[in-house]
PDB file of C-alpha atoms in Angstrom:
ATOM      1  CA  MET A 110      -0.169   0.186   0.505  1.00 45.00           C
ATOM      2  CA  ALA A 111       1.384   3.385  -0.931  1.00 49.00           C
ATOM      3  CA  ALA A 112       2.084   5.986   1.413  1.00 52.00           C
ATOM      4  CA  ASN A 113       0.087   9.128   1.538  1.00 66.00           C
ATOM      5  CA  PRO A 114       3.007  12.157   0.226  1.00 68.00           C
ATOM      6  CA  GLN A 115       1.269  15.162   1.442  1.00 68.00           C
ATOM      7  CA  GLY A 116       0.692  13.291   4.750  1.00 70.00           C
ATOM      8  CA  LEU A 117       4.151  12.414   5.249  1.00 70.00           C
ATOM      9  CA  ALA A 118       5.389  16.015   4.251  1.00 72.00           C
ATOM     10  CA  SER A 119       2.982  17.202   6.928  1.00 75.00           C
ATOM     11  CA  ALA A 120       4.276  15.495   9.676  1.00 73.00           C
ATOM     12  CA  LEU A 121       8.166  16.379   8.270  1.00 74.00           C
ATOM     13  CA  GLY A 122       6.507  19.701   9.328  1.00 72.00           C
ATOM     14  CA  ALA A 123       5.338  19.110  12.505  1.00 74.00           C
ATOM     15  CA  ALA A 124       8.599  17.408  13.638  1.00 75.00           C
ATOM     16  CA  ARG A 125      10.492  20.280  12.483  1.00 77.00           C
ATOM     17  CA  THR A 126       8.188  22.933  14.587  1.00 80.00           C
ATOM     18  CA  ILE A 127       8.275  21.025  17.709  1.00 80.00           C
ATOM     19  CA  ALA A 128      12.282  20.538  17.207  1.00 78.00           C
ATOM     20  CA  ASN A 129      12.327  24.586  16.454  1.00 78.00           C
ATOM     21  CA  VAL A 130      10.294  25.347  19.639  1.00 77.00           C
ATOM     22  CA  VAL A 131      12.355  22.358  21.881  1.00 77.00           C
ATOM     23  CA  LEU A 132      15.703  24.137  20.316  1.00 80.00           C
ATOM     24  CA  PHE A 133      14.956  27.580  20.972  1.00 77.00           C
ATOM     25  CA  GLY A 134      13.199  26.986  24.106  1.00 74.00           C
ATOM     26  CA  GLY A 135      17.026  25.851  25.329  1.00 71.00           C
ATOM     27  CA  ALA A 136      18.124  28.173  23.696  1.00 70.00           C
ATOM     28  CA  THR A 137      16.549  30.464  25.469  1.00 72.00           C
ATOM     29  CA  LEU A 138      16.156  28.927  29.090  1.00 73.00           C
ATOM     30  CA  TRP A 139      20.626  28.672  28.470  1.00 73.00           C
ATOM     31  CA  ALA A 140      20.561  32.308  27.697  1.00 72.00           C
ATOM     32  CA  GLY A 141      18.172  33.288  30.139  1.00 71.00           C
ATOM     33  CA  SER A 142      20.667  31.570  32.737  1.00 74.00           C
ATOM     34  CA  ASN A 143      23.914  32.829  31.671  1.00 82.00           C
ATOM     35  CA  SER A 144      22.843  36.627  31.128  1.00 87.00           C
ATOM     36  CA  LEU A 145      22.351  36.729  35.317  1.00 90.00           C
ATOM     37  CA  PHE A 146      24.850  37.311  37.650  1.00 93.00           C
ATOM     38  CA  ASN A 147      25.107  38.009  41.189  1.00 94.00           C
ATOM     39  CA  VAL A 148      27.386  40.457  43.775  1.00 96.00           C
ATOM     40  CA  GLU A 149      27.297  39.420  47.421  1.00 95.00           C
ATOM     41  CA  GLY A 150      27.919  41.577  49.965  1.00 93.00           C
ATOM     42  CA  GLY A 151      31.605  43.011  50.532  1.00 94.00           C
ATOM     43  CA  HIS A 152      31.979  42.122  46.822  1.00 97.00           C
ATOM     44  CA  ARG A 153      32.569  43.976  43.768  1.00 97.00           C
ATOM     45  CA  ALA A 154      32.635  42.952  39.857  1.00 97.00           C
ATOM     46  CA  ILE A 155      33.895  43.390  36.838  1.00 97.00           C
ATOM     47  CA  VAL A 156      33.050  42.174  33.723  1.00 96.00           C
ATOM     48  CA  PHE A 157      35.420  40.612  30.941  1.00 95.00           C
ATOM     49  CA  ASN A 158      34.058  40.710  27.246  1.00 93.00           C
ATOM     50  CA  ARG A 159      35.906  38.662  24.682  1.00 91.00           C
ATOM     51  CA  LEU A 160      35.773  40.970  22.061  1.00 91.00           C
ATOM     52  CA  MET A 161      36.418  44.006  23.936  1.00 90.00           C
ATOM     53  CA  GLY A 162      38.431  42.935  26.727  1.00 92.00           C
ATOM     54  CA  ILE A 163      38.133  44.113  30.354  1.00 94.00           C
ATOM     55  CA  LYS A 164      35.518  46.952  30.870  1.00 93.00           C
ATOM     56  CA  ASP A 165      35.908  49.959  33.384  1.00 93.00           C
ATOM     57  CA  ASN A 166      32.691  49.131  35.166  1.00 94.00           C
ATOM     58  CA  VAL A 167      32.632  48.147  38.884  1.00 96.00           C
ATOM     59  CA  TYR A 168      29.282  46.327  39.456  1.00 96.00           C
ATOM     60  CA  GLN A 169      28.033  46.768  43.084  1.00 95.00           C
ATOM     61  CA  GLU A 170      26.182  44.474  44.802  1.00 94.00           C
ATOM     62  CA  GLY A 171      22.765  42.813  44.101  1.00 94.00           C
ATOM     63  CA  THR A 172      21.835  41.221  40.285  1.00 93.00           C
ATOM     64  CA  HIS A 173      23.071  42.093  36.842  1.00 94.00           C
ATOM     65  CA  ILE A 174      22.679  41.477  33.299  1.00 92.00           C
ATOM     66  CA  MET A 175      25.671  40.291  30.886  1.00 92.00           C
ATOM     67  CA  VAL A 176      25.873  38.391  27.071  1.00 90.00           C
ATOM     68  CA  PRO A 177      26.076  34.823  27.573  1.00 87.00           C
ATOM     69  CA  TRP A 178      29.171  33.584  26.193  1.00 87.00           C
ATOM     70  CA  PHE A 179      30.566  37.013  25.255  1.00 90.00           C
ATOM     71  CA  GLU A 180      31.404  38.037  28.753  1.00 92.00           C
ATOM     72  CA  ARG A 181      32.220  36.731  32.273  1.00 93.00           C
ATOM     73  CA  PRO A 182      31.987  38.030  35.415  1.00 95.00           C
ATOM     74  CA  VAL A 183      35.125  38.458  37.395  1.00 96.00           C
ATOM     75  CA  ILE A 184      34.397  38.889  41.613  1.00 96.00           C
ATOM     76  CA  TYR A 185      36.381  40.761  43.724  1.00 97.00           C
ATOM     77  CA  ASP A 186      36.641  40.600  47.824  1.00 96.00           C
ATOM     78  CA  VAL A 187      36.750  44.165  48.930  1.00 96.00           C
ATOM     79  CA  ARG A 188      36.436  43.760  52.697  1.00 96.00           C
ATOM     80  CA  ALA A 189      39.817  44.043  54.775  1.00 95.00           C
ATOM     81  CA  ARG A 190      41.802  40.923  55.189  1.00 94.00           C
ATOM     82  CA  PRO A 191      44.441  40.107  57.613  1.00 94.00           C
ATOM     83  CA  SER A 192      48.292  39.194  56.224  1.00 93.00           C
ATOM     84  CA  VAL A 193      51.127  38.225  58.864  1.00 93.00           C
ATOM     85  CA  ILE A 194      54.576  38.258  57.376  1.00 92.00           C
ATOM     86  CA  GLN A 195      57.867  37.119  59.202  1.00 93.00           C
ATOM     87  CA  SER A 196      61.130  39.131  58.465  1.00 92.00           C
ATOM     88  CA  GLN A 197      64.379  38.738  59.731  1.00 92.00           C
ATOM     89  CA  SER A 198      66.320  42.151  59.520  1.00 90.00           C
ATOM     90  CA  GLY A 199      69.762  43.507  60.551  1.00 91.00           C
ATOM     91  CA  SER A 200      69.291  46.775  62.960  1.00 93.00           C
ATOM     92  CA  LYS A 201      71.887  49.771  62.738  1.00 92.00           C
ATOM     93  CA  ASP A 202      73.975  48.736  65.339  1.00 90.00           C
ATOM     94  CA  LEU A 203      74.351  45.197  63.293  1.00 88.00           C
ATOM     95  CA  GLN A 204      71.621  43.054  65.444  1.00 91.00           C
ATOM     96  CA  MET A 205      69.535  40.816  63.627  1.00 92.00           C
ATOM     97  CA  VAL A 206      66.305  41.536  64.594  1.00 94.00           C
ATOM     98  CA  ASN A 207      63.090  38.892  63.896  1.00 94.00           C
ATOM     99  CA  VAL A 208      59.856  40.799  62.897  1.00 94.00           C
ATOM    100  CA  GLY A 209      56.191  39.645  62.650  1.00 94.00           C
ATOM    101  CA  LEU A 210      53.720  42.486  61.218  1.00 94.00           C
ATOM    102  CA  ARG A 211      50.696  41.903  60.515  1.00 95.00           C
ATOM    103  CA  VAL A 212      48.540  43.956  57.764  1.00 96.00           C
ATOM    104  CA  LEU A 213      45.109  44.741  57.379  1.00 96.00           C
ATOM    105  CA  THR A 214      44.478  45.574  53.332  1.00 96.00           C
ATOM    106  CA  ARG A 215      41.930  45.160  50.562  1.00 96.00           C
ATOM    107  CA  PRO A 216      41.880  46.756  47.155  1.00 96.00           C
ATOM    108  CA  ASN A 217      40.428  49.932  45.759  1.00 96.00           C
ATOM    109  CA  PRO A 218      37.120  49.325  44.869  1.00 95.00           C
ATOM    110  CA  ASP A 219      37.349  52.013  42.388  1.00 95.00           C
ATOM    111  CA  LYS A 220      40.323  50.586  40.583  1.00 96.00           C
ATOM    112  CA  LEU A 221      39.348  46.827  40.286  1.00 96.00           C
ATOM    113  CA  PRO A 222      39.867  46.800  36.552  1.00 96.00           C
ATOM    114  CA  GLU A 223      43.430  47.841  36.622  1.00 95.00           C
ATOM    115  CA  ILE A 224      44.438  45.545  39.107  1.00 96.00           C
ATOM    116  CA  TYR A 225      42.853  42.846  37.463  1.00 96.00           C
ATOM    117  CA  ARG A 226      44.905  44.155  34.111  1.00 94.00           C
ATOM    118  CA  THR A 227      48.526  44.531  36.535  1.00 94.00           C
ATOM    119  CA  LEU A 228      48.017  41.661  39.040  1.00 94.00           C
ATOM    120  CA  GLY A 229      44.927  39.571  38.430  1.00 94.00           C
ATOM    121  CA  THR A 230      43.062  38.092  41.480  1.00 93.00           C
ATOM    122  CA  ASP A 231      46.191  37.133  43.577  1.00 93.00           C
ATOM    123  CA  TYR A 232      47.098  40.608  43.600  1.00 94.00           C
ATOM    124  CA  ALA A 233      47.702  40.423  47.622  1.00 92.00           C
ATOM    125  CA  GLU A 234      50.047  37.172  47.281  1.00 93.00           C
ATOM    126  CA  ARG A 235      52.046  39.054  44.457  1.00 93.00           C
ATOM    127  CA  VAL A 236      52.287  42.396  45.960  1.00 94.00           C
ATOM    128  CA  LEU A 237      52.366  42.474  50.033  1.00 94.00           C
ATOM    129  CA  PRO A 238      55.574  39.829  50.616  1.00 94.00           C
ATOM    130  CA  SER A 239      57.708  42.017  48.510  1.00 93.00           C
ATOM    131  CA  ILE A 240      56.706  45.617  49.909  1.00 95.00           C
ATOM    132  CA  ILE A 241      56.948  44.616  53.419  1.00 95.00           C
ATOM    133  CA  GLN A 242      59.762  42.577  53.204  1.00 94.00           C
ATOM    134  CA  GLU A 243      61.798  45.667  51.772  1.00 93.00           C
ATOM    135  CA  THR A 244      59.803  48.273  54.492  1.00 95.00           C
ATOM    136  CA  LEU A 245      60.632  46.708  57.001  1.00 94.00           C
ATOM    137  CA  LYS A 246      64.238  46.338  55.995  1.00 93.00           C
ATOM    138  CA  SER A 247      65.137  49.817  55.450  1.00 94.00           C
ATOM    139  CA  VAL A 248      62.677  50.908  58.723  1.00 95.00           C
ATOM    140  CA  ILE A 249      64.718  48.470  61.061  1.00 95.00           C
ATOM    141  CA  ALA A 250      68.241  49.368  59.743  1.00 94.00           C
ATOM    142  CA  GLN A 251      67.328  52.829  61.074  1.00 95.00           C
ATOM    143  CA  TYR A 252      67.016  51.870  64.677  1.00 95.00           C
ATOM    144  CA  ASN A 253      69.402  50.721  67.615  1.00 93.00           C
ATOM    145  CA  ALA A 254      68.306  47.171  69.340  1.00 90.00           C
ATOM    146  CA  SER A 255      67.556  49.042  72.192  1.00 88.00           C
ATOM    147  CA  GLN A 256      65.491  52.011  70.377  1.00 92.00           C
ATOM    148  CA  LEU A 257      63.128  48.938  69.196  1.00 92.00           C
ATOM    149  CA  LEU A 258      62.270  48.066  72.117  1.00 87.00           C
ATOM    150  CA  THR A 259      61.935  51.740  73.886  1.00 91.00           C
ATOM    151  CA  GLN A 260      60.352  53.227  70.287  1.00 93.00           C
ATOM    152  CA  ARG A 261      58.354  50.439  69.584  1.00 91.00           C
ATOM    153  CA  GLU A 262      54.997  52.753  68.538  1.00 92.00           C
ATOM    154  CA  VAL A 263      57.535  55.526  66.734  1.00 94.00           C
ATOM    155  CA  VAL A 264      59.626  51.743  64.203  1.00 94.00           C
ATOM    156  CA  SER A 265      54.998  50.694  64.183  1.00 93.00           C
ATOM    157  CA  ARG A 266      54.043  54.292  62.871  1.00 94.00           C
ATOM    158  CA  ASP A 267      57.012  54.742  60.146  1.00 95.00           C
ATOM    159  CA  ILE A 268      56.350  51.133  59.143  1.00 95.00           C
ATOM    160  CA  ARG A 269      52.762  52.556  58.865  1.00 95.00           C
ATOM    161  CA  ARG A 270      53.670  55.473  56.780  1.00 95.00           C
ATOM    162  CA  ILE A 271      55.833  53.773  54.135  1.00 96.00           C
ATOM    163  CA  LEU A 272      53.527  50.700  53.690  1.00 95.00           C
ATOM    164  CA  THR A 273      50.549  53.306  53.046  1.00 95.00           C
ATOM    165  CA  GLU A 274      52.504  54.647  50.164  1.00 95.00           C
ATOM    166  CA  ARG A 275      54.109  51.750  48.696  1.00 95.00           C
ATOM    167  CA  ALA A 276      50.858  50.054  48.331  1.00 95.00           C
ATOM    168  CA  ARG A 277      48.722  53.006  47.407  1.00 95.00           C
ATOM    169  CA  TYR A 278      50.924  52.397  44.117  1.00 94.00           C
ATOM    170  CA  PHE A 279      49.606  49.324  43.087  1.00 96.00           C
ATOM    171  CA  ASN A 280      46.133  50.651  44.290  1.00 96.00           C
ATOM    172  CA  ILE A 281      45.953  48.624  47.799  1.00 96.00           C
ATOM    173  CA  VAL A 282      44.310  50.509  50.509  1.00 96.00           C
ATOM    174  CA  LEU A 283      46.168  49.822  54.090  1.00 95.00           C
ATOM    175  CA  GLU A 284      43.716  49.835  56.734  1.00 94.00           C
ATOM    176  CA  ASP A 285      46.212  48.719  59.763  1.00 94.00           C
ATOM    177  CA  VAL A 286      49.262  47.592  60.718  1.00 93.00           C
ATOM    178  CA  SER A 287      50.990  46.031  63.975  1.00 93.00           C
ATOM    179  CA  ILE A 288      54.605  44.965  65.100  1.00 93.00           C
ATOM    180  CA  THR A 289      53.406  41.102  66.659  1.00 92.00           C
ATOM    181  CA  ASN A 290      56.958  39.804  67.651  1.00 91.00           C
ATOM    182  CA  LEU A 291      59.932  41.838  68.025  1.00 91.00           C
ATOM    183  CA  THR A 292      63.112  39.239  69.152  1.00 92.00           C
ATOM    184  CA  PHE A 293      66.751  39.332  69.176  1.00 90.00           C
ATOM    185  CA  SER A 294      69.518  36.203  69.170  1.00 86.00           C
ATOM    186  CA  LYS A 295      69.974  34.208  71.623  1.00 86.00           C
ATOM    187  CA  GLU A 296      73.528  36.392  72.721  1.00 84.00           C
ATOM    188  CA  TYR A 297      71.748  39.595  72.459  1.00 84.00           C
ATOM    189  CA  THR A 298      69.038  38.504  74.364  1.00 81.00           C
ATOM    190  CA  ALA A 299      71.315  37.094  77.494  1.00 81.00           C
ATOM    191  CA  ALA A 300      73.750  40.389  77.117  1.00 80.00           C
ATOM    192  CA  VAL A 301      70.499  42.881  77.927  1.00 77.00           C
ATOM    193  CA  GLU A 302      68.855  40.340  80.549  1.00 77.00           C
ATOM    194  CA  ALA A 303      72.739  40.472  82.346  1.00 84.00           C
ATOM    195  CA  LYS A 304      73.056  44.398  81.977  1.00 81.00           C
ATOM    196  CA  GLN A 305      69.531  44.833  83.418  1.00 78.00           C
ATOM    197  CA  VAL A 306      70.716  42.709  86.328  1.00 79.00           C
ATOM    198  CA  ALA A 307      73.973  44.554  86.906  1.00 86.00           C
ATOM    199  CA  GLN A 308      71.592  47.798  86.644  1.00 84.00           C
ATOM    200  CA  GLN A 309      69.504  46.446  89.546  1.00 83.00           C
ATOM    201  CA  GLU A 310      72.658  45.116  91.644  1.00 85.00           C
ATOM    202  CA  ALA A 311      73.793  48.859  91.389  1.00 88.00           C
ATOM    203  CA  GLU A 312      70.686  50.529  92.013  1.00 86.00           C
ATOM    204  CA  ARG A 313      70.472  47.991  95.505  1.00 86.00           C
ATOM    205  CA  ALA A 314      74.302  48.847  96.363  1.00 88.00           C
ATOM    206  CA  LYS A 315      73.560  52.555  95.786  1.00 88.00           C
ATOM    207  CA  PHE A 316      70.373  52.517  98.350  1.00 88.00           C
ATOM    208  CA  ILE A 317      72.199  50.169 101.021  1.00 90.00           C
ATOM    209  CA  VAL A 318      74.970  53.263 100.837  1.00 89.00           C
ATOM    210  CA  GLU A 319      72.666  55.912 101.052  1.00 89.00           C
ATOM    211  CA  LYS A 320      70.910  54.082 104.011  1.00 87.00           C
ATOM    212  CA  ALA A 321      74.258  53.442 105.589  1.00 88.00           C
ATOM    213  CA  LEU A 322      74.885  57.540 105.508  1.00 88.00           C
ATOM    214  CA  GLN A 323      71.212  58.015 106.875  1.00 89.00           C
ATOM    215  CA  GLU A 324      71.809  56.098 109.629  1.00 87.00           C
ATOM    216  CA  LYS A 325      75.514  57.564 110.593  1.00 86.00           C
ATOM    217  CA  GLN A 326      73.803  60.713 110.025  1.00 87.00           C
ATOM    218  CA  SER A 327      70.818  59.904 112.492  1.00 87.00           C
ATOM    219  CA  ALA A 328      73.478  58.412 115.175  1.00 86.00           C
ATOM    220  CA  ILE A 329      75.287  61.603 114.857  1.00 86.00           C
ATOM    221  CA  VAL A 330      73.121  63.694 115.484  1.00 86.00           C
ATOM    222  CA  ARG A 331      71.583  61.223 118.567  1.00 84.00           C
ATOM    223  CA  ALA A 332      74.905  61.472 119.969  1.00 84.00           C
ATOM    224  CA  GLN A 333      74.484  64.985 120.012  1.00 84.00           C
ATOM    225  CA  GLY A 334      71.524  65.805 120.931  1.00 83.00           C
ATOM    226  CA  GLU A 335      72.370  63.511 124.312  1.00 78.00           C
ATOM    227  CA  ALA A 336      75.251  65.452 124.838  1.00 82.00           C
ATOM    228  CA  GLN A 337      73.360  68.452 124.975  1.00 82.00           C
ATOM    229  CA  SER A 338      70.310  66.873 126.922  1.00 78.00           C
ATOM    230  CA  ALA A 339      73.711  65.916 129.418  1.00 77.00           C
ATOM    231  CA  LYS A 340      75.126  68.951 129.245  1.00 78.00           C
ATOM    232  CA  LEU A 341      71.454  70.935 130.604  1.00 78.00           C
ATOM    233  CA  ILE A 342      71.106  68.537 133.027  1.00 76.00           C
ATOM    234  CA  GLY A 343      74.590  69.289 134.492  1.00 77.00           C
ATOM    235  CA  GLU A 344      74.261  72.559 134.173  1.00 77.00           C
ATOM    236  CA  ALA A 345      70.475  72.058 136.223  1.00 74.00           C
ATOM    237  CA  VAL A 346      72.010  70.073 138.752  1.00 72.00           C
ATOM    238  CA  LYS A 347      74.662  73.192 139.544  1.00 76.00           C
ATOM    239  CA  GLN A 348      72.773  75.828 140.300  1.00 78.00           C
ATOM    240  CA  ASN A 349      69.862  73.837 141.542  1.00 75.00           C
ATOM    241  CA  PRO A 350      70.801  70.386 143.508  1.00 73.00           C
ATOM    242  CA  ALA A 351      67.207  69.536 143.985  1.00 74.00           C
ATOM    243  CA  PHE A 352      66.871  68.857 140.473  1.00 70.00           C
ATOM    244  CA  LEU A 353      68.429  65.889 140.877  1.00 69.00           C
ATOM    245  CA  THR A 354      66.091  64.516 143.969  1.00 77.00           C
ATOM    246  CA  LEU A 355      63.174  65.927 141.598  1.00 75.00           C
ATOM    247  CA  ARG A 356      64.280  63.340 139.011  1.00 74.00           C
ATOM    248  CA  LYS A 357      65.085  60.509 141.409  1.00 76.00           C
ATOM    249  CA  ILE A 358      60.920  60.850 142.742  1.00 81.00           C
ATOM    250  CA  GLU A 359      59.929  61.030 138.959  1.00 79.00           C
ATOM    251  CA  ALA A 360      61.596  57.811 138.432  1.00 78.00           C
ATOM    252  CA  ALA A 361      60.398  56.396 141.444  1.00 78.00           C
ATOM    253  CA  ARG A 362      57.271  57.159 140.438  1.00 79.00           C
ATOM    254  CA  GLU A 363      57.747  55.876 136.995  1.00 80.00           C
ATOM    255  CA  ILE A 364      58.780  52.669 139.115  1.00 78.00           C
ATOM    256  CA  ALA A 365      55.914  52.242 141.037  1.00 76.00           C
ATOM    257  CA  GLY A 366      53.532  52.953 138.483  1.00 77.00           C
ATOM    258  CA  THR A 367      54.156  50.056 136.240  1.00 77.00           C
ATOM    259  CA  ILE A 368      54.600  47.646 139.384  1.00 75.00           C
ATOM    260  CA  SER A 369      51.522  48.781 139.736  1.00 75.00           C
ATOM    261  CA  GLN A 370      49.906  47.446 136.659  1.00 76.00           C
ATOM    262  CA  SER A 371      51.281  43.937 137.691  1.00 70.00           C
ATOM    263  CA  SER A 372      48.866  41.011 138.990  1.00 71.00           C
ATOM    264  CA  ASN A 373      51.602  39.752 141.720  1.00 68.00           C
ATOM    265  CA  LYS A 374      52.381  41.901 145.000  1.00 64.00           C
ATOM    266  CA  VAL A 375      56.256  42.967 144.852  1.00 61.00           C
ATOM    267  CA  TYR A 376      58.468  44.061 147.668  1.00 62.00           C
ATOM    268  CA  LEU A 377      60.699  46.097 147.319  1.00 58.00           C
ATOM    269  CA  GLY A 378      63.611  47.538 149.212  1.00 58.00           C
ATOM    270  CA  SER A 379      63.754  51.702 150.084  1.00 55.00           C
ATOM    271  CA  ASP A 380      67.092  51.730 148.031  1.00 55.00           C
ATOM    272  CA  SER A 381      65.295  49.782 144.959  1.00 51.00           C
ATOM    273  CA  LEU A 382      62.976  53.218 144.899  1.00 49.00           C
ATOM    274  CA  LEU A 383      65.942  55.550 145.031  1.00 47.00           C
ATOM    275  CA  LEU A 384      63.731  56.450 148.654  1.00 46.00           C
ATOM    276  CA  SER A 385      66.407  57.514 151.363  1.00 45.00           C
ATOM    277  CA  VAL A 386      65.297  56.199 154.598  1.00 43.00           C
ATOM    278  CA  VAL A 387      66.422  57.235 157.781  1.00 40.00           C
ATOM    279  CA  SER A 388      67.631  54.070 160.430  1.00 37.00           C
ATOM    280  CA  VAL A 389      65.698  54.194 163.735  1.00 36.00           C
ATOM    281  CA  GLN A 390      67.127  51.834 166.593  1.00 38.00           C
ATOM    282  CA  ASN A 391      65.102  49.541 168.158  1.00 39.00           C
ATOM    283  CA  ALA A 392      63.063  51.223 171.231  1.00 36.00           C
ATOM    284  CA  ALA A 393      62.845  47.776 172.796  1.00 38.00           C
ATOM    285  CA  GLU A 394      66.432  47.739 173.431  1.00 44.00           C
ATOM    286  CA  ALA A 395      66.028  51.261 175.850  1.00 38.00           C
ATOM    287  CA  GLY A 396      63.088  50.248 177.871  1.00 41.00           C
ATOM    288  CA  THR A 397      64.329  46.445 178.289  1.00 44.00           C
ATOM    289  CA  GLY A 398      68.166  48.333 179.733  1.00 44.00           C
ATOM    290  CA  ALA A 399      65.871  50.278 182.422  1.00 40.00           C
ATOM    291  CA  ASP A 400      63.832  47.435 183.682  1.00 46.00           C
ATOM    292  CA  ALA A 401      67.300  45.196 184.055  1.00 44.00           C
ATOM    293  CA  GLY A 402      68.927  47.980 186.158  1.00 44.00           C
ATOM    294  CA  GLN A 403      66.500  48.453 188.526  1.00 43.00           C
ATOM    295  CA  ASN A 404      65.966  44.538 189.234  1.00 46.00           C
ATOM    296  CA  GLN A 405      69.210  43.637 189.540  1.00 45.00           C
ATOM    297  CA  ALA A 406      69.059  42.416 192.872  1.00 40.00           C
ATOM    298  CA  GLY A 407      66.397  39.956 191.993  1.00 44.00           C
ATOM    299  CA  ASN A 408      66.128  36.825 190.841  1.00 44.00           C
ATOM    300  CA  ASP A 409      69.077  35.938 188.656  1.00 46.00           C
ATOM    301  CA  SER A 410      66.752  33.642 186.870  1.00 43.00           C
ATOM    302  CA  LYS A 411      64.510  35.963 186.294  1.00 41.00           C
ATOM    303  CA  THR A 412      67.257  37.972 184.947  1.00 41.00           C
ATOM    304  CA  GLY A 413      68.821  35.022 182.813  1.00 42.00           C
ATOM    305  CA  ALA A 414      65.418  35.138 181.154  1.00 39.00           C
ATOM    306  CA  ALA A 415      65.596  38.774 180.864  1.00 39.00           C
ATOM    307  CA  SER A 416      68.898  39.213 179.499  1.00 40.00           C
ATOM    308  CA  GLU A 417      67.703  36.350 176.733  1.00 40.00           C
ATOM    309  CA  LEU A 418      64.814  38.353 175.893  1.00 37.00           C
ATOM    310  CA  THR A 419      66.586  41.272 175.226  1.00 39.00           C
ATOM    311  CA  ALA A 420      70.038  40.138 173.653  1.00 40.00           C
ATOM    312  CA  PRO A 421      68.455  39.920 170.236  1.00 41.00           C
ATOM    313  CA  GLU A 422      66.748  43.192 170.503  1.00 43.00           C
ATOM    314  CA  ALA A 423      69.206  45.025 171.480  1.00 41.00           C
ATOM    315  CA  GLU A 424      70.765  44.495 168.038  1.00 43.00           C
ATOM    316  CA  PRO A 425      69.914  47.893 166.010  1.00 45.00           C
ATOM    317  CA  LYS A 426      67.276  47.262 162.819  1.00 44.00           C
ATOM    318  CA  ARG A 427      66.380  49.206 159.618  1.00 43.00           C
ATOM    319  CA  LYS A 428      62.810  49.360 158.746  1.00 41.00           C
ATOM    320  CA  SER A 429      62.334  48.689 154.873  1.00 42.00           C
ATOM    321  CA  TRP A 430      59.436  50.847 153.148  1.00 42.00           C
ATOM    322  CA  PHE A 431      57.281  48.126 150.733  1.00 41.00           C
ATOM    323  CA  TRP A 432      54.448  48.660 148.618  1.00 42.00           C
ATOM    324  CA  PRO A 433      51.586  46.341 148.571  1.00 40.00           C
ATOM    325  CA  PHE A 434      50.197  46.256 145.433  1.00 37.00           C
TER     326      PHE A 434
END
């Protein structure tokens, strides 16, 4: 059975139409998905055109349109990023110094097309190590090792000033510079420590000498005061002998006051209190002698007994003052 030519042609036309629709739809979908690009926060974009090269426009945050296949976006992070560089440099007095420097840098957003043409996307790795090393060596060489320790802020300020100028030449903005590490050789460190110890010892010796001089001066002043006091007391005794008696009474009062605060009873002789006590004879001796003269003819036994009683009492006795506290 022969096929209908008209029907076959109609079928082929429908197939072509469907194919064209599919191709057009696919091309449209591909073009639509590749003609848009997004720029995230903290980023900027430039567009590279296959025919014209890098465009001078800088695209801000958001969604933008480009020509598919002919153009592609180049995204840059314009936020400040830290970089830590270690360097070994020589100081003015030829001491080797290990310096650690931390810098915060970001690209200049308005100069992104130029940065891409000259440095590419890895601009930081290409530029920062070289300019930081050169700057550190030039600045460290202007200071002695001791100045690097005592004038650290000045050194950091000089490094920042020079680095800012050098980075600006490459369209890089320098946000912050700080010295994170500053060390010297072991020999120099030991010498500095020994010097500090010697200075401390010298200060201590100086203090001891000053203290001895002060003590000497104090002893001289004290001796002069005591000599003057003794001289005045001697003159007072010469002029008024009762002055010495007054001082004895004052001393006795002081001793009595001290003893009165004690919980124990203390008995002191008159000499201990610096008092003069008159010795008296026992009145019993005179009375006993008179009785013996009147009764001489009496009983011998009574006389003997009286003698035994008066013999011990015939000796003189001294009464002592005591303080029953």
